[in-house]
Coordinates of C-alpha atoms in Angstrom, one line a residue:
M1409 CA 4.9 13.1 -5.0
T1410 CA 1.5 11.5 -5.3
L1411 CA -0.2 9.7 -8.1
D1412 CA -3.7 8.2 -8.0
Q1413 CA -5.9 6.3 -10.4
T1414 CA -9.6 6.7 -9.8
A1415 CA -12.4 4.7 -11.4
I1416 CA -15.6 6.7 -12.4
P1417 CA -18.5 4.5 -13.7
D1418 CA -20.9 5.7 -16.4
G1419 CA -23.8 4.2 -14.4
S1420 CA -24.9 4.1 -10.8
S1421 CA -22.6 1.3 -9.7
L1422 CA -18.9 0.5 -10.1
K1423 CA -18.2 -2.8 -11.8
I1424 CA -14.4 -2.8 -11.5
S1425 CA -12.4 -2.7 -8.2
A1426 CA -8.7 -1.9 -7.6
W1427 CA -7.0 -5.0 -6.3
E1428 CA -3.2 -4.7 -6.7
V1429 CA -0.7 -1.8 -7.2
L1430 CA 2.8 -2.3 -8.5
T1431 CA 5.3 0.6 -8.5
N1432 CA 9.0 1.4 -8.5
L1433 CA 8.5 4.7 -6.8
P1434 CA 10.8 5.1 -3.8
N1435 CA 9.4 4.1 -0.4
P1436 CA 5.8 4.2 -1.5
K1437 CA 2.8 4.5 0.7
V1438 CA -0.1 2.7 -1.1
D1439 CA -3.8 3.1 -0.4
I1440 CA -6.5 1.0 -2.1
E1441 CA -9.9 2.2 -1.0
D1442 CA -13.5 2.9 -1.6
N1443 CA -13.6 6.7 -1.5
N1444 CA -17.2 7.2 -2.8
L1445 CA -19.1 4.3 -1.2
W1446 CA -19.5 2.3 -4.4
G1447 CA -19.0 -1.0 -2.5
A1448 CA -15.9 -1.4 -4.7
D1449 CA -12.4 0.1 -4.4
D1450 CA -12.5 3.0 -6.8
E1451 CA -9.2 4.6 -6.0
S1452 CA -5.6 3.4 -5.9
E1453 CA -3.0 5.9 -4.7
V1454 CA 0.7 6.0 -4.2
V1455 CA 2.6 8.6 -2.2
A1456 CA 6.4 8.4 -2.7
L1457 CA 7.9 9.0 0.7
G1458 CA 11.4 8.7 -0.8
T1459 CA 13.1 11.3 -3.1
V1460 CA 12.1 11.2 -6.7
V1461 CA 15.1 12.0 -8.9
A1462 CA 15.2 13.4 -12.4
D1463 CA 16.1 11.4 -15.5
K1464 CA 14.7 8.1 -14.1
A1465 CA 11.6 6.3 -15.3
Y1466 CA 9.0 5.6 -12.7
Y1467 CA 5.6 3.9 -13.0
M1468 CA 2.5 2.8 -11.2
T1469 CA 0.4 -0.1 -12.3
T1470 CA -3.1 -0.8 -10.9
K1471 CA -4.7 -4.2 -11.5
W1472 CA -8.5 -4.0 -11.5
L1473 CA -10.9 -6.9 -10.5
D1474 CA -13.3 -7.0 -13.4
N1475 CA -17.0 -7.7 -12.6
R1476 CA -18.6 -6.2 -15.8
G1477 CA -21.4 -8.2 -17.3
G1478 CA -22.1 -6.4 -20.6
K1479 CA -24.8 -4.0 -19.4
S1480 CA -24.8 -0.5 -21.0
T1481 CA -24.0 1.0 -17.6
D1482 CA -21.0 -1.2 -16.8
S1483 CA -18.6 1.0 -18.6
G1484 CA -16.6 4.0 -17.3
R1485 CA -13.2 5.6 -17.1
I1486 CA -10.1 5.6 -14.9
Q1487 CA -8.5 8.9 -14.4
A1488 CA -4.8 9.2 -13.5
Q1489 CA -3.8 12.4 -11.8
F1490 CA -0.7 13.8 -10.0
A1491 CA -0.4 15.7 -6.8
M1492 CA 2.0 16.6 -4.0
S1493 CA 1.3 15.5 -0.5
K1494 CA 2.5 16.4 2.9
K1495 CA 2.3 14.5 6.2
G1496 CA -0.8 15.4 8.3
I1497 CA -1.5 14.2 11.8
L1498 CA -1.6 10.5 10.7
D1499 CA -1.8 10.2 7.0
Y1500 CA -0.5 12.0 3.9
N1501 CA -2.8 14.6 2.4
N1502 CA -2.8 16.4 -1.0
C1503 CA -1.4 20.0 -0.6
T1504 CA -1.0 20.6 -4.3
Q1505 CA -3.2 19.1 -7.0
S1506 CA -2.5 18.9 -10.7
S1507 CA -4.7 21.3 -12.7
T1508 CA -5.4 18.7 -15.3
V1509 CA -6.0 14.9 -15.5
Q1510 CA -2.8 13.4 -16.9
H1511 CA -4.4 10.4 -18.5
T1512 CA -7.9 8.8 -18.9
F1513 CA -8.3 5.1 -19.5
T1514 CA -11.8 4.4 -20.9
Y1515 CA -13.4 0.9 -20.5
G1516 CA -16.4 -0.7 -22.1
D1517 CA -19.4 -2.8 -20.9
N1518 CA -17.7 -6.2 -21.2
Q1519 CA -14.9 -7.9 -19.3
G1520 CA -11.5 -7.2 -20.6
K1521 CA -12.5 -4.3 -22.9
V1522 CA -10.5 -1.1 -22.4
A1523 CA -10.8 1.5 -25.2
S1524 CA -7.8 3.8 -24.8
I1525 CA -5.1 1.2 -23.8
Q1526 CA -4.7 -2.5 -24.3
P1527 CA -4.6 -4.1 -20.8
Q1528 CA -3.0 -7.2 -19.6
I1529 CA -5.6 -9.8 -18.8
T1530 CA -5.3 -12.8 -16.5
K1531 CA -7.9 -15.5 -15.7
S1532 CA -7.4 -15.3 -12.0
L1533 CA -10.1 -13.6 -9.9
K1534 CA -12.4 -13.5 -12.9
A1535 CA -10.4 -11.0 -15.0
V1536 CA -7.9 -8.4 -13.9
A1537 CA -7.1 -5.5 -16.2
S1538 CA -3.9 -3.4 -15.7
T1539 CA -3.7 0.3 -16.1
T1540 CA -0.1 1.6 -16.1
V1541 CA 0.8 5.3 -15.7
P1542 CA 4.4 6.5 -16.4
V1543 CA 5.5 9.2 -14.0
S1544 CA 6.6 12.5 -15.5
N1545 CA 8.2 15.6 -13.9
T1546 CA 6.4 18.0 -16.2
T1547 CA 3.1 18.3 -14.2
S1548 CA 1.6 21.8 -13.8
T1549 CA 0.1 22.5 -10.4
T1550 CA -2.5 24.9 -9.0
N1551 CA -0.1 26.3 -6.4
S1552 CA 3.5 25.9 -5.5
Q1553 CA 5.6 24.7 -2.6
S1554 CA 9.3 24.0 -2.7
D1555 CA 10.3 20.3 -3.2
S1556 CA 12.7 20.5 -0.3
Q1557 CA 9.9 21.5 2.1
V1558 CA 7.5 18.8 0.9
I1559 CA 10.2 16.1 1.0
T1560 CA 11.1 17.2 4.5
E1561 CA 7.6 16.5 5.6
Y1562 CA 8.0 12.9 4.5
K1563 CA 10.7 12.2 6.9
A1564 CA 8.4 11.1 9.8
I1565 CA 10.8 8.5 11.1
E1566 CA 14.6 8.9 11.3
P1567 CA 15.8 6.1 8.9
T1568 CA 18.7 5.0 11.1
E1569 CA 19.2 2.0 13.4
D1570 CA 18.9 4.3 16.4
G1571 CA 15.9 6.1 15.0
I1572 CA 14.0 2.9 14.1
T1573 CA 14.9 1.4 17.6
K1574 CA 13.4 4.5 19.3
Y1575 CA 10.3 4.3 17.1
K1576 CA 9.9 0.6 17.8
S1577 CA 10.1 1.2 21.6
K1578 CA 7.5 3.9 21.4
Q1579 CA 5.1 1.6 19.5
K1580 CA 5.5 -1.2 22.1
E1581 CA 4.4 1.2 24.8
I1582 CA 1.3 1.9 22.8
T1583 CA 0.4 -1.8 22.4
K1584 CA 0.9 -2.2 26.2
K1585 CA -1.7 0.5 26.9
L1586 CA -4.1 -1.1 24.4
K1587 CA -3.7 -4.4 26.1
S1588 CA -4.3 -2.9 29.6
N1589 CA -7.5 -1.2 28.5
K1590 CA -10.9 -2.9 28.0
K1591 CA -11.2 -5.6 25.4
I1592 CA -10.9 -4.2 21.8
N1593 CA -11.8 -6.5 18.9
D1594 CA -10.5 -4.4 16.0
I1595 CA -7.2 -2.6 16.6
A1596 CA -5.8 -1.2 13.3
V1597 CA -2.2 -2.3 12.9
T1598 CA 0.6 -2.1 10.4
V1599 CA 2.8 -5.2 10.8
T1600 CA 6.3 -5.1 9.4
F1601 CA 7.9 -8.5 9.0
A1602 CA 11.4 -9.1 10.3
E1603 CA 12.3 -10.6 6.9
P1604 CA 10.5 -11.4 3.6
L1605 CA 8.0 -14.2 4.2
S1606 CA 6.3 -16.7 2.0
F1607 CA 2.6 -16.6 1.4
D1608 CA 2.1 -19.7 3.6
E1609 CA 4.1 -18.1 6.4
V1610 CA 1.9 -15.0 6.3
K1611 CA -1.2 -17.1 6.2
T1612 CA -0.1 -19.2 9.2
I1613 CA 0.7 -16.2 11.4
T1614 CA -2.5 -14.3 10.5
E1615 CA -4.7 -17.3 11.0
K1616 CA -3.0 -18.0 14.4
Y1617 CA -3.8 -14.5 15.7
N1618 CA -7.1 -14.0 13.7
V1619 CA -5.8 -11.0 11.8
N1620 CA -8.3 -9.5 9.4
I1621 CA -6.0 -8.3 6.5
E1622 CA -6.9 -5.1 4.7
E1623 CA -3.7 -4.8 2.6
L1624 CA -0.7 -7.0 2.1
E1625 CA 2.7 -5.8 0.6
A1626 CA 5.4 -7.7 -1.1
R1627 CA 8.7 -7.0 -2.7
S1628 CA 10.3 -8.0 -6.0
I1629 CA 13.3 -6.7 -7.9
D1630 CA 13.0 -5.7 -11.6
S1631 CA 15.6 -6.1 -14.4
N1632 CA 17.0 -2.7 -13.6
G1633 CA 17.7 -3.6 -10.0
D1634 CA 14.8 -1.3 -8.8
R1635 CA 12.7 -2.4 -5.8
I1636 CA 9.1 -3.0 -6.9
T1637 CA 6.4 -2.7 -4.2
H1638 CA 3.3 -4.9 -4.6
A1639 CA 0.3 -3.8 -2.6
I1640 CA -2.5 -6.4 -2.6
K1641 CA -6.0 -5.9 -1.3
G1642 CA -6.7 -8.6 1.3
L1643 CA -5.4 -12.1 1.4
N1644 CA -7.1 -13.7 -1.6
K1645 CA -4.3 -15.6 -3.2
S1646 CA -0.5 -15.7 -3.5
L1647 CA 1.1 -13.5 -6.2
S1648 CA 2.7 -15.0 -9.3
Q1649 CA 6.3 -14.9 -8.2
D1650 CA 7.8 -13.5 -11.4
G1651 CA 10.7 -16.0 -11.7
S1652 CA 13.9 -15.1 -9.8
N1653 CA 12.8 -11.5 -9.1
F1654 CA 10.2 -12.1 -6.4
I1655 CA 11.6 -11.6 -2.9
G1656 CA 8.6 -12.2 -0.6
Y1657 CA 5.9 -10.6 1.5
T1658 CA 7.1 -7.7 3.6
S1659 CA 4.2 -6.1 5.6
L1660 CA 0.5 -6.0 6.1
Q1661 CA -2.3 -3.7 7.3
G1662 CA -5.2 -5.1 9.2
Y1663 CA -7.2 -5.6 12.4
V1664 CA -6.4 -7.6 15.4
S1665 CA -7.9 -7.9 18.9
S1666 CA -6.3 -6.7 22.1
E1667 CA -6.2 -10.3 23.2
N1668 CA -4.1 -11.3 20.2
I1669 CA -1.9 -8.3 19.7
F1670 CA 0.8 -9.3 22.2
G1671 CA 1.1 -12.8 20.7
L1672 CA 1.4 -11.3 17.2
E1673 CA 4.1 -8.9 18.5
S1674 CA 6.1 -11.7 20.1
E1675 CA 6.4 -13.7 16.9
E1676 CA 10.0 -14.1 15.8
K1677 CA 9.1 -13.3 12.2
I1678 CA 7.4 -10.0 13.2
F1679 CA 9.6 -6.9 13.5
L1680 CA 7.0 -4.4 14.6
V1681 CA 3.2 -4.2 15.3
D1682 CA 2.4 -0.5 14.9
A1683 CA -1.0 0.5 16.3
S1684 CA -0.3 4.2 16.3
G1685 CA -3.1 4.9 13.7
D1686 CA -5.9 3.1 15.6
N1687 CA -8.7 5.4 16.8
N1688 CA -8.3 4.2 20.4
V1689 CA -4.9 5.8 20.3
T1690 CA -5.6 8.9 18.2
E1691 CA -9.1 9.5 19.7
L1692 CA -10.3 10.3 16.1
E1693 CA -13.4 8.8 14.5
K1694 CA -11.6 7.0 11.8
D1695 CA -8.8 4.3 12.0
N1696 CA -5.6 4.9 10.0
F1697 CA -2.7 2.7 9.2
A1698 CA 0.9 3.6 9.9
V1699 CA 3.6 3.3 7.2
P1700 CA 5.6 0.0 7.4
L1701 CA 9.3 0.2 8.1
T1702 CA 10.2 -2.1 5.2
W1703 CA 12.1 0.4 3.1
Y1704 CA 14.2 1.6 6.0
L1705 CA 15.1 -2.0 7.0
E1706 CA 16.1 -2.8 3.5
D1707 CA 18.3 0.3 3.3
L1708 CA 20.0 -0.6 6.6
N1709 CA 20.4 -4.4 5.8
P1710 CA 19.9 -5.2 2.1
E1711 CA 21.6 -8.6 2.5
K1712 CA 18.9 -9.7 4.9
H1713 CA 15.8 -8.0 3.4
L1714 CA 16.5 -8.0 -0.3
K1715 CA 18.0 -11.5 -0.7
K1716 CA 15.7 -14.0 -2.5
K1717 CA 14.5 -16.9 -0.4
N1718 CA 13.4 -20.2 -1.6
L1719 CA 9.6 -19.5 -1.4

């Protein structure tokens, strides 16, 4: 199941930019990206790789960096729309799109002004407005495919200790080949941490190996006991740690050189450096990022991966 929120400006430039996604959807793959070359991230998307069950409330919240200055063209709308996705060669692609837009948030010309829903506003990073979409199971679609077939497509990795070990070994062979080739400055990697890390630990490791972070993920637990995934664009600042519910940072997507990839891989706090989506591996034009193994590691050893640390 897929849900995306897309910002559409009234003018010729986009004055808000997706910055963070929070969701309780199971095993979510989150993308925050500039799909229309605005120079700002107009789309935040979540693909639930786990099974969505009936009679349970799910949600997706997007926080938007707010750069509006009061001009008449600074306004726009954010459209929330459902789809179903299946695994392609590297990424997850829509195979069934909702025939209607489920909800439209309209925003005005000035910072913090949203017409159709009252956002939460913080003072950090100028202003960040939140748009929250509840997930419903009543969406109509343009064509049909059985849920069992779609969900089967999500199971790209066998979520067992043996399956994860085999996948990890395969990825290590890929990094060896990248190291043995000519110098590469920007290998696209997904790094799964061996355990939840603090912001300072992430910063220390990434600075040591000169990792250019595209997206950072963290974990918290809500009052219902649900796992909450935070996906943050870049490494701007640490998250507010939500009292006793914040667990730590779990994975990242970014770029590293072939000179540094082995050192990164050898770090004790790193479980896996996955370069399977890099275009030097796939021989495609565009880089892609693999899905982190966080959810599977948590399922296999919740005591290690879901236990709060003193961060």
